[in-house]
XYZ file of C-alpha atoms in Angstrom:
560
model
C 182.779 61.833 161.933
C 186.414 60.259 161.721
C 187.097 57.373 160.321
C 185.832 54.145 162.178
C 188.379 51.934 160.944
C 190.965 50.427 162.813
C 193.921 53.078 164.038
C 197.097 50.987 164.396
C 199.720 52.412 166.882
C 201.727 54.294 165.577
C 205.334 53.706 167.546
C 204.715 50.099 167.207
C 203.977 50.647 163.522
C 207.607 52.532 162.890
C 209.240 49.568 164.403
C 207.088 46.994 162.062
C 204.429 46.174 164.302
C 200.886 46.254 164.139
C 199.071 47.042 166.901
C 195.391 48.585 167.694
C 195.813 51.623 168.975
C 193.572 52.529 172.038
C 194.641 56.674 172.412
C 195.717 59.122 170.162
C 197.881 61.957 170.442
C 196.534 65.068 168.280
C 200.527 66.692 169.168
C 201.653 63.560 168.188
C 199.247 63.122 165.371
C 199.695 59.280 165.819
C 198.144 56.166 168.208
C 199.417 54.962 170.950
C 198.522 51.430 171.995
C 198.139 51.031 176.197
C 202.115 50.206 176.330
C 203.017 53.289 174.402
C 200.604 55.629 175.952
C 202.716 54.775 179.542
C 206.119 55.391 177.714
C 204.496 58.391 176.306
C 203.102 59.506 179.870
C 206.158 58.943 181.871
C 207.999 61.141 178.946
C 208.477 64.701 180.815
C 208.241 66.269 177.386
C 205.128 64.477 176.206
C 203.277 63.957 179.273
C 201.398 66.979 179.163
C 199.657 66.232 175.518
C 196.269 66.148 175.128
C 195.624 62.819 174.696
C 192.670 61.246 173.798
C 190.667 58.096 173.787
C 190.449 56.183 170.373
C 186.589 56.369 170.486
C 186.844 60.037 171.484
C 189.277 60.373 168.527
C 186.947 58.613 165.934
C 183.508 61.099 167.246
C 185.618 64.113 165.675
C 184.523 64.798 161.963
C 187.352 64.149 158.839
C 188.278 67.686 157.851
C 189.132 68.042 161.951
C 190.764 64.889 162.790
C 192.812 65.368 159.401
C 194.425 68.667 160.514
C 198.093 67.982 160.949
C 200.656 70.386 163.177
C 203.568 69.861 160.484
C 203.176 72.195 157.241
C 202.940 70.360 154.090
C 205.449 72.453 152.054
C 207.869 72.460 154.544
C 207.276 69.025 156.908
C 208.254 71.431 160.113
C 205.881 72.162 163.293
C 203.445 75.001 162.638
C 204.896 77.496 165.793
C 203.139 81.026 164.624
C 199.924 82.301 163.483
C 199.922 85.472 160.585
C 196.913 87.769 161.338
C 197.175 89.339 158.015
C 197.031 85.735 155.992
C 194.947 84.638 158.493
C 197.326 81.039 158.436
C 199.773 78.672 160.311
C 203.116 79.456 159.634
C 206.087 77.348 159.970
C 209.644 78.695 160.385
C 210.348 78.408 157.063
C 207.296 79.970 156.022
C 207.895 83.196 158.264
C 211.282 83.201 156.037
C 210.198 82.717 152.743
C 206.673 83.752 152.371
C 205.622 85.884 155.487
C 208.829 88.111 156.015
C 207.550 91.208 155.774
C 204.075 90.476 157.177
C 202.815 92.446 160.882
C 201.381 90.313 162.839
C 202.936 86.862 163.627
C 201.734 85.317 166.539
C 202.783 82.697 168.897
C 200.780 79.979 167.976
C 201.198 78.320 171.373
C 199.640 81.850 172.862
C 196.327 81.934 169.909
C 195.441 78.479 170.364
C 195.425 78.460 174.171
C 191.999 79.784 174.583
C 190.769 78.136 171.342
C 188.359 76.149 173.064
C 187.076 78.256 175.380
C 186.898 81.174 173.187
C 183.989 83.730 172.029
C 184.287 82.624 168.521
C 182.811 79.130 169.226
C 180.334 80.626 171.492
C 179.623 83.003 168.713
C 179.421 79.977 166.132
C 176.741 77.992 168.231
C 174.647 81.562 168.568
C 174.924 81.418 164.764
C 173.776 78.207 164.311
C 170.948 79.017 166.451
C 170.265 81.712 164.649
C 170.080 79.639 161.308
C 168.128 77.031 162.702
C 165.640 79.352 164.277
C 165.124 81.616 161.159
C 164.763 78.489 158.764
C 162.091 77.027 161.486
C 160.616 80.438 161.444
C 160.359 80.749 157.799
C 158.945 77.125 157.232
C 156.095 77.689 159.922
C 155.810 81.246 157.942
C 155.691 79.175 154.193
C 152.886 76.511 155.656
C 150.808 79.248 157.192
C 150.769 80.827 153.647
C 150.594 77.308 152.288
C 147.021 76.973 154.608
C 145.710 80.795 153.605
C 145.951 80.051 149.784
C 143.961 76.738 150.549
C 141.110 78.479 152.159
C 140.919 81.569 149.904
C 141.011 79.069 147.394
C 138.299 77.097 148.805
C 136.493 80.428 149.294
C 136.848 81.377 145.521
C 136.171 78.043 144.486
C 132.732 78.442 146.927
C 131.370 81.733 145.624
C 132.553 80.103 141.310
C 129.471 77.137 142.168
C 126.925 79.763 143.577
C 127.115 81.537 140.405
C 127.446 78.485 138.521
C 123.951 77.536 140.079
C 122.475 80.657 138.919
C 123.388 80.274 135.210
C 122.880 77.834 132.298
C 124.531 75.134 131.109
C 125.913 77.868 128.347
C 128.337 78.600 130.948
C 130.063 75.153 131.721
C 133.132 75.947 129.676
C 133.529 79.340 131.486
C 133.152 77.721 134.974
C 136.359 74.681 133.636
C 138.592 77.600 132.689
C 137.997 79.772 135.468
C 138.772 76.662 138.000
C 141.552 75.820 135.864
C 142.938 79.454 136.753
C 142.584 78.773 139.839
C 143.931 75.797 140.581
C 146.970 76.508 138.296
C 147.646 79.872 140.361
C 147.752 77.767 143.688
C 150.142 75.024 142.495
C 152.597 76.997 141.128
C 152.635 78.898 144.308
C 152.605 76.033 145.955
C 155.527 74.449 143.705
C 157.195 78.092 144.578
C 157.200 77.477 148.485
C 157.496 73.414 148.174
C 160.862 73.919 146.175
C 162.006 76.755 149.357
C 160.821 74.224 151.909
C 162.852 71.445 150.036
C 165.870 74.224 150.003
C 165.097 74.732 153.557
C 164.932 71.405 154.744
C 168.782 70.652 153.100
C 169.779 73.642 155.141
C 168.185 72.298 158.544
C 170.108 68.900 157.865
C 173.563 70.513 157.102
C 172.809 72.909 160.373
C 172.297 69.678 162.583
C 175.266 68.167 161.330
C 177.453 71.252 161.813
C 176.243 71.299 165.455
C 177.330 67.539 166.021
C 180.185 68.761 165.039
C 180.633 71.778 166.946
C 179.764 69.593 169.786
C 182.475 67.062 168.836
C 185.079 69.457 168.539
C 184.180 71.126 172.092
C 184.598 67.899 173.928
C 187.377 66.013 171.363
C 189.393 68.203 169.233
C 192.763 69.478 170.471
C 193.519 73.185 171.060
C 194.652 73.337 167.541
C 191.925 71.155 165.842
C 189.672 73.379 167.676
C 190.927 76.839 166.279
C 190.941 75.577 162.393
C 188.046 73.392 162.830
C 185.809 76.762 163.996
C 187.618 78.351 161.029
C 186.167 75.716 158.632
C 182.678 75.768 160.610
C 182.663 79.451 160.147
C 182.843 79.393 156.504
C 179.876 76.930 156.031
C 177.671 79.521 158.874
C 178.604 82.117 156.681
C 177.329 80.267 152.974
C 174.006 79.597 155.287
C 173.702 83.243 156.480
C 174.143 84.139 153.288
C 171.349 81.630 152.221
C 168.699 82.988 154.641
C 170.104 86.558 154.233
C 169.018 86.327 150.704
C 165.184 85.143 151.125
C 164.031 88.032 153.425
C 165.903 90.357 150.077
C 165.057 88.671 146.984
C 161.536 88.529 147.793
C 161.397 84.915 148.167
C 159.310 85.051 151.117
C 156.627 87.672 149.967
C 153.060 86.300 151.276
C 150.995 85.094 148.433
C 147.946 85.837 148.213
C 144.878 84.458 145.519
C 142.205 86.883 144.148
C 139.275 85.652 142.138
C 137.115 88.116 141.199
C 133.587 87.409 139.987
C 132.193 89.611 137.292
C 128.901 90.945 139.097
C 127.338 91.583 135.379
C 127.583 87.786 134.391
C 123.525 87.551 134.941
C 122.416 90.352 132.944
C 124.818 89.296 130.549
C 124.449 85.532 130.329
C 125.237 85.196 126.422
C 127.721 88.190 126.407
C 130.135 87.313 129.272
C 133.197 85.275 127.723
C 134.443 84.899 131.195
C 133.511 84.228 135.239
C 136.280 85.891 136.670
C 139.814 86.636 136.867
C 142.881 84.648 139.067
C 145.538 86.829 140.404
C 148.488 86.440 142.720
C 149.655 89.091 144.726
C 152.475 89.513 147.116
C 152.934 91.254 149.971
C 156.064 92.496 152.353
C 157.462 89.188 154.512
C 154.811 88.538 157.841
C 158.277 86.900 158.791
C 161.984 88.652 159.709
C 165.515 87.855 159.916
C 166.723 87.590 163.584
C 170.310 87.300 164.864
C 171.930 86.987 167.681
C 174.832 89.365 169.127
C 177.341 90.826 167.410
C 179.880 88.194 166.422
C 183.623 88.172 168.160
C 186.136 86.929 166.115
C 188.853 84.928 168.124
C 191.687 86.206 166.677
C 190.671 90.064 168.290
C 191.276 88.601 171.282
C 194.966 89.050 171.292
C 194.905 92.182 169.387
C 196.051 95.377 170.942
C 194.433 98.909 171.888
C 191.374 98.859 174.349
C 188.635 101.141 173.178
C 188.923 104.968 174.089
C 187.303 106.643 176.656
C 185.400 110.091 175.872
C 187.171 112.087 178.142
C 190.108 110.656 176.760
C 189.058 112.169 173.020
C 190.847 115.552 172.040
C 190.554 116.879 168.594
C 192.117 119.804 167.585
C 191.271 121.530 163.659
C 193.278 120.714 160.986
C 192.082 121.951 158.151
C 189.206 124.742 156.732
C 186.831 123.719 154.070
C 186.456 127.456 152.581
C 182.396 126.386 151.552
C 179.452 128.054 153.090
C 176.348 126.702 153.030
C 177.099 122.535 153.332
C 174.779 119.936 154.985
C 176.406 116.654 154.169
C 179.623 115.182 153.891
C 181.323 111.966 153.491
C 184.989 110.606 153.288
C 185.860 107.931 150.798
C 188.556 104.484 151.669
C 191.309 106.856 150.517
C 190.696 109.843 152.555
C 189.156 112.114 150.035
C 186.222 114.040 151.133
C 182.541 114.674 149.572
C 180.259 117.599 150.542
C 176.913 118.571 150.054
C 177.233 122.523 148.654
C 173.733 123.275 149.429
C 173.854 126.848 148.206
C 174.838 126.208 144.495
C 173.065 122.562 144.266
C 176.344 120.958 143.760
C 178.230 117.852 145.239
C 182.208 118.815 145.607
C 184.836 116.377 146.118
C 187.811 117.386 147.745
C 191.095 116.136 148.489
C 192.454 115.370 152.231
C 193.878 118.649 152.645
C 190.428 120.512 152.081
C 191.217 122.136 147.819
C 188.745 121.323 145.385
C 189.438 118.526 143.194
C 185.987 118.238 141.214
C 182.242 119.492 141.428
C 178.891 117.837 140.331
C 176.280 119.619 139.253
C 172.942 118.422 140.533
C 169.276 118.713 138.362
C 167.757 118.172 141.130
C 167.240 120.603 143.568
C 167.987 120.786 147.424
C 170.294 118.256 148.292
C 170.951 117.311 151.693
C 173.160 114.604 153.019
C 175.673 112.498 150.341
C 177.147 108.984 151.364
C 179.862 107.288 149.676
C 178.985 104.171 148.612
C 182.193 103.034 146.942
C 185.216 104.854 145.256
C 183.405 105.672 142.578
C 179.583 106.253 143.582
C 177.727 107.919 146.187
C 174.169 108.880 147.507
C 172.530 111.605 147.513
C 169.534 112.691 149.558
C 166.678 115.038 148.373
C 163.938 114.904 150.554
C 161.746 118.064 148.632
C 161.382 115.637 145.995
C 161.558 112.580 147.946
C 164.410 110.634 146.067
C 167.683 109.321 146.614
C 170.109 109.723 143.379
C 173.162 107.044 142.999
C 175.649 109.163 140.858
C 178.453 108.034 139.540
C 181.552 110.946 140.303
C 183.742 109.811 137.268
C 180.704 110.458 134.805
C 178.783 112.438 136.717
C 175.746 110.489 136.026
C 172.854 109.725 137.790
C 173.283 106.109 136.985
C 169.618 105.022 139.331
C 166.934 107.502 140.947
C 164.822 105.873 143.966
C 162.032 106.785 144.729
C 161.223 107.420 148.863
C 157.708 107.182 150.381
C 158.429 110.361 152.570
C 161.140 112.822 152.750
C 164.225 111.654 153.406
C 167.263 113.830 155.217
C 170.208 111.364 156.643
C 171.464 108.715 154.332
C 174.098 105.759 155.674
C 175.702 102.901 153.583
C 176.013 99.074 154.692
C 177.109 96.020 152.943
C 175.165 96.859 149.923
C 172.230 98.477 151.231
C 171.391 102.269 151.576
C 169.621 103.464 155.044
C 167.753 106.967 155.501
C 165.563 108.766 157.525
C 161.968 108.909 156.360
C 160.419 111.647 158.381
C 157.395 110.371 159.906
C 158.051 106.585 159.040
C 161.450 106.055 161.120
C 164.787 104.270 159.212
C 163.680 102.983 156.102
C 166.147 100.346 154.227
C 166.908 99.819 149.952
C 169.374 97.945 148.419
C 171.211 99.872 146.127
C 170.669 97.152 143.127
C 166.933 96.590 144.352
C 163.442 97.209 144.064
C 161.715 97.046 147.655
C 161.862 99.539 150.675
C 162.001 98.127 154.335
C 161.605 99.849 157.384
C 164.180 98.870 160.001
C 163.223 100.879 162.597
C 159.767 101.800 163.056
C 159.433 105.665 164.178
C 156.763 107.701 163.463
C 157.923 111.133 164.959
C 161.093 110.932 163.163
C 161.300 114.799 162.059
C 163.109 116.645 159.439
C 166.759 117.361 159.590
C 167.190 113.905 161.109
C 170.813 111.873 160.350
C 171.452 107.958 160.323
C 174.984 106.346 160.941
C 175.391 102.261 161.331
C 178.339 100.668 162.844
C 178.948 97.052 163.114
C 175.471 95.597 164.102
C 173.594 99.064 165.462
C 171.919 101.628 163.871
C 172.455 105.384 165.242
C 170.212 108.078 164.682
C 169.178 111.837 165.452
C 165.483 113.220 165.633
C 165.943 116.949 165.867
C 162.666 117.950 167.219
C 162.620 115.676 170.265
C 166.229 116.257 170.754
C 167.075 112.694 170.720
C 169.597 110.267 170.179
C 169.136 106.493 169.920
C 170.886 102.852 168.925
C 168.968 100.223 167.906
C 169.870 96.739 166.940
C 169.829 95.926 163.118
C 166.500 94.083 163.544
C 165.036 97.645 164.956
C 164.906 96.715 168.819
C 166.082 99.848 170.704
C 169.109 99.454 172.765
C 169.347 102.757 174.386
C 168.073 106.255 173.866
C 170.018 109.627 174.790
C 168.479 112.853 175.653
C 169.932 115.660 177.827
C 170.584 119.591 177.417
C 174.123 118.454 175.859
C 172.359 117.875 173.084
C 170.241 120.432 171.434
C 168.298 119.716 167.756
C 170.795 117.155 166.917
C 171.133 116.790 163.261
C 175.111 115.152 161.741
C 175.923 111.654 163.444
C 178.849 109.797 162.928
C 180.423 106.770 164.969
C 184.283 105.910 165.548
C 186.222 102.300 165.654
C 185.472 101.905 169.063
C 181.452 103.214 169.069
C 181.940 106.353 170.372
C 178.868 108.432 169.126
C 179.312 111.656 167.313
C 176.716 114.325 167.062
C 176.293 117.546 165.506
C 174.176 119.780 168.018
C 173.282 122.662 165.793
C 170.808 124.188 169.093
C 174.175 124.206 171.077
C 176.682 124.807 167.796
C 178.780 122.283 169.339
C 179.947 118.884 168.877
C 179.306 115.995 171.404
C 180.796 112.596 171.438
C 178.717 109.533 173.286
C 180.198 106.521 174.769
C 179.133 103.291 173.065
C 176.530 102.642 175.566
C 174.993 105.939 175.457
C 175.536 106.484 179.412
C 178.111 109.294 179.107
C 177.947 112.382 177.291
C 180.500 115.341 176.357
C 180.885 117.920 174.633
C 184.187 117.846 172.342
C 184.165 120.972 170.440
C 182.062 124.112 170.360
C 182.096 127.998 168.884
C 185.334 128.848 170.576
C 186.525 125.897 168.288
C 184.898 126.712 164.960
C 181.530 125.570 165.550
C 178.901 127.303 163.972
C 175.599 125.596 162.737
C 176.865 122.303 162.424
C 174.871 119.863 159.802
C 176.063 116.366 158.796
C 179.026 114.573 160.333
C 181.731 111.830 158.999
C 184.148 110.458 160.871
C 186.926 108.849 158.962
C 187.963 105.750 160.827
C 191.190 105.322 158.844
C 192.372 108.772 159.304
C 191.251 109.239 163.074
C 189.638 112.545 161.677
C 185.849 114.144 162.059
C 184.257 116.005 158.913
C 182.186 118.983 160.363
C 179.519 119.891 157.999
C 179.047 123.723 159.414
C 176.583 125.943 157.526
C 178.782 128.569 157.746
C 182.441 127.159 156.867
C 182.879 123.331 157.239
C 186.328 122.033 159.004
C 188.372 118.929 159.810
C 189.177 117.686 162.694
C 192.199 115.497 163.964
C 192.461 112.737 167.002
C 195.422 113.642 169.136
């Protein structure tokens, strides 16, 4: 909260007075004592200030009642906002250090809405969302805590009725196998009481953030209120991070404690050296990361284009790719563009214009869909031999090999974490740096020749023997699910800036583009415009232009 010491006035105070303030002016950033807020009210330039009670003033926390309007290099009023350094600029700082920058705002017009905006909206969902997943996860931790206890207790029963049944010979046996047993369960239980205690810090900080957040809602000024939600943003964001990284490092794996008994112990009394055996085992989370709707960041708000319309899409070719025989394709940050070569088992990178630059040649056969993951490594899908290969394209090395429970066509890329289709299993999840497979969505009549795109918070993806398209949340709930005559054994899928849905129809050999609610359908391109047995899809969001993966001779498309 702000400081509860005593605010002195601060007109008085500049003509050597001291005087309690009872208001503050955030415009101001000064107190006004009750004879200075009436000069100030019957001002017609600073009437119109938010002013403030001094209680109200002291409920807002430091780093937002220490915001000041002036900038500290310059000491002139912050007037403009730069999207692309995401700061308050002075004039001085538009001259001397944002000159050539796009983007400078009115800060007057970003602020105006501060308070009422989607971004604190979006920062209380958040919190929520913290709060509920950490309460979530420590019901989830005790629940395990109370399993080990009683499979504990059950070991611990069936150790004494063998223990009855045998000699004092076997007292020592019974004290180490006990021992095991007890050890196992405190260090899990050490394991989940040190989470719980890292849990319980996060709760606290959570509460206090919302105090805040309420504070600033009621309290802050316009301008407290935007950098305030800025600051609260970066602390949801270390928290998300936090929980993010429990349900992947395998920090919430159920634990589980085995005791066997050795069922020979009785004809063996003298030759058994032990009762049993303690072992831990985990298990994939009981427990799952939920979040709440996609985030809107204020700053959007006063950005420019709306999003497109289908019917308003036109695409005209641009450009050949002279390859027969491709099922996958990709297109890098800087425009350059990755196939799948299916007929000579090779990856080829090209440049924009469609000429080879390089080839990879792959050991492994079949290849079918290729994602870049960065500028210098992609994935590659083989679903005969159920793997996904990282290679790197400067080396040509196949720097990991992961292994896939089933086949597995499509292949997407998100913040670190590779998504495919596993026929008969539905959207399976990896990290590229780890160990465990996830399924995201649940689907058991995925089919072959089936494609995966993400985009922002949804996942998009084909099944080509129901002739199906469908979006699902990130958590795997389904949002909406297209199927019409449009769309025939849909295989490529690719999404645009403003969620318009791409798919390869290879039944049709045409191209159809979805709106982002999956209500209206069109088709964009077909034979008449090069169409012909059309595989994967990528649409590069940069360049405003659609790969076409066609079996017969792939082509690029351009937005016009």
């Amino acid at each position: 909260m702000a400081s509860s010491s005593i605010v002195v006035c601060g007109v008085c105070e500049s003509q050597h007075t001291t005087t309690t303030a009872e208001f503050w002016c955030p415009e101001c950033d000064e107190g006004l004592c009750s004879k200075c807020w009436n000069f100030h009210n019957a001002s017609k330039t600073l009437r119109y200030h938010g002013v403030i009670s001094i209680d109200n003033y002291k409920q807002l926390p430091p780093s937002i009642a220490n915001i000041s309007q002036f900038c500290s290099e310059h000491n002139r009023i912050f007037q403009n906002y730069c999207l692309q350094h995401e700061s308050l600029c002075c004039p001085l700082c538009i001259q001397y250090n944002h000159d050539k920058c796009m983007g400078i705002l009115s800060l007057e017009k970003v602020i105006e809405t501060a308070k009422t905006s989607a971004l604190l909206e979006s920062l209380d969902l958040n919190l929520k969302d913290i709060k509920m997943n950490v309460e979530r996860v420590v019901k989830d931790r005790k629940q395990n805590l109370a399993e080990i206890q009683l499979q504990r207790q059950k070991s611990h029963d069936e150790i004494k009725q063998v223990r009855i049944k045998i000699n004092e010979h076997l007292d020592s046996l019974e004290q180490r196998i006990l021992h095991d047993l007890y050890a196992a369960e405190k260090n899990i239980k050490s394991q989940i009481e040190d989470l719980l205690e890292k849990v319980a810090d996060i709760i606290e900080k959570v509460d206090l953030l919302q105090t805040d957040m309420r504070a600033i809602k009621e309290y802050a000024s316009d301008l407290q209120a935007f950098l305030g939600s800025k600051m609260i943003e970066t602390e949801i964001q270390k928290h998300e991070i936090f929980i993010q990284s429990l349900f992947e490092d395998a920090s919430l794996q159920k634990m589980d404690i085995n005791c066997k008994i050795n069922d020979i112990i009785s004809d063996f009394l003298f030759s058994v050296t032990s009762i049993g055996s303690v072992s831990v085992q985990s298990s994939p989370p009981l427990v799952v990361m939920q979040t709440g709707k996609e985030k809107q960041v204020q700053t959007r708000s006063v950005q420019l284009a709306p999003p497109s319309a289908i019917n308003d899409i036109k695409m005209r070719l641009q450009t050949n790719i002279k390859y027969t025989g491709v099922t996958g394709c990709s297109a890098s940050s800087t425009g350059d563009i990755i196939i799948i070569h299916k007929q000579s088992n090779r990856v080829l990178i090209l440049n924009e214009d469609g000429t080879l630059r390089n080839g990879i040649p792959l050991s492994t056969r079949n290849p079918v869909d290729v994602i870049f993951i960065d500028d210098k490594k992609i994935a590659v899908s083989f679903p005969d031999s159920k793997q996904i290969q990282i290679i790197n394209i400067t080396t040509k090395n196949v720097e990991r090999t992961i292994k896939t429970a089933s086949q597995c066509y499509g292949v997407s890329y998100r913040d670190g974490q590779l998504m495919f289709c596993g026929t008969g299993r539905g959207i399976q999840s990896v990290k590229v740096s780890g160990k465990f497979t996830s399924t995201l969505v649940k689907d058991d009549t995925l089919s072959n020749w089936s494609y995966v795109a993400t985009s922002e918070d949804k996942i998009y993806y084909t099944n080509s023997s129901l002739h199906t398209v469908t979006c699902c949340s990130l958590t795997g709930e389904k949002m909406w699910e297209y199927k019409d005559q449009l769309v025939c054994s849909p295989q490529g899928i690719s999404v645009d800036k403003d969620s318009n849905v791409y798919i390869a129809s290879n039944g049709n050999h045409s191209i159809t583009v979805l709106s982002s609610d999956g209500k209206q359908a069109r088709k964009l391109l077909d034979q008449d415009d090069g169409i012909d047995n059309p595989f994967g899809l990528a649409f590069d969001v940069n360049k405003g232009k659609l790969i076409v993966a066609n079996y017969s001779e792939s082509a690029v498309y351009a937005l016009y």
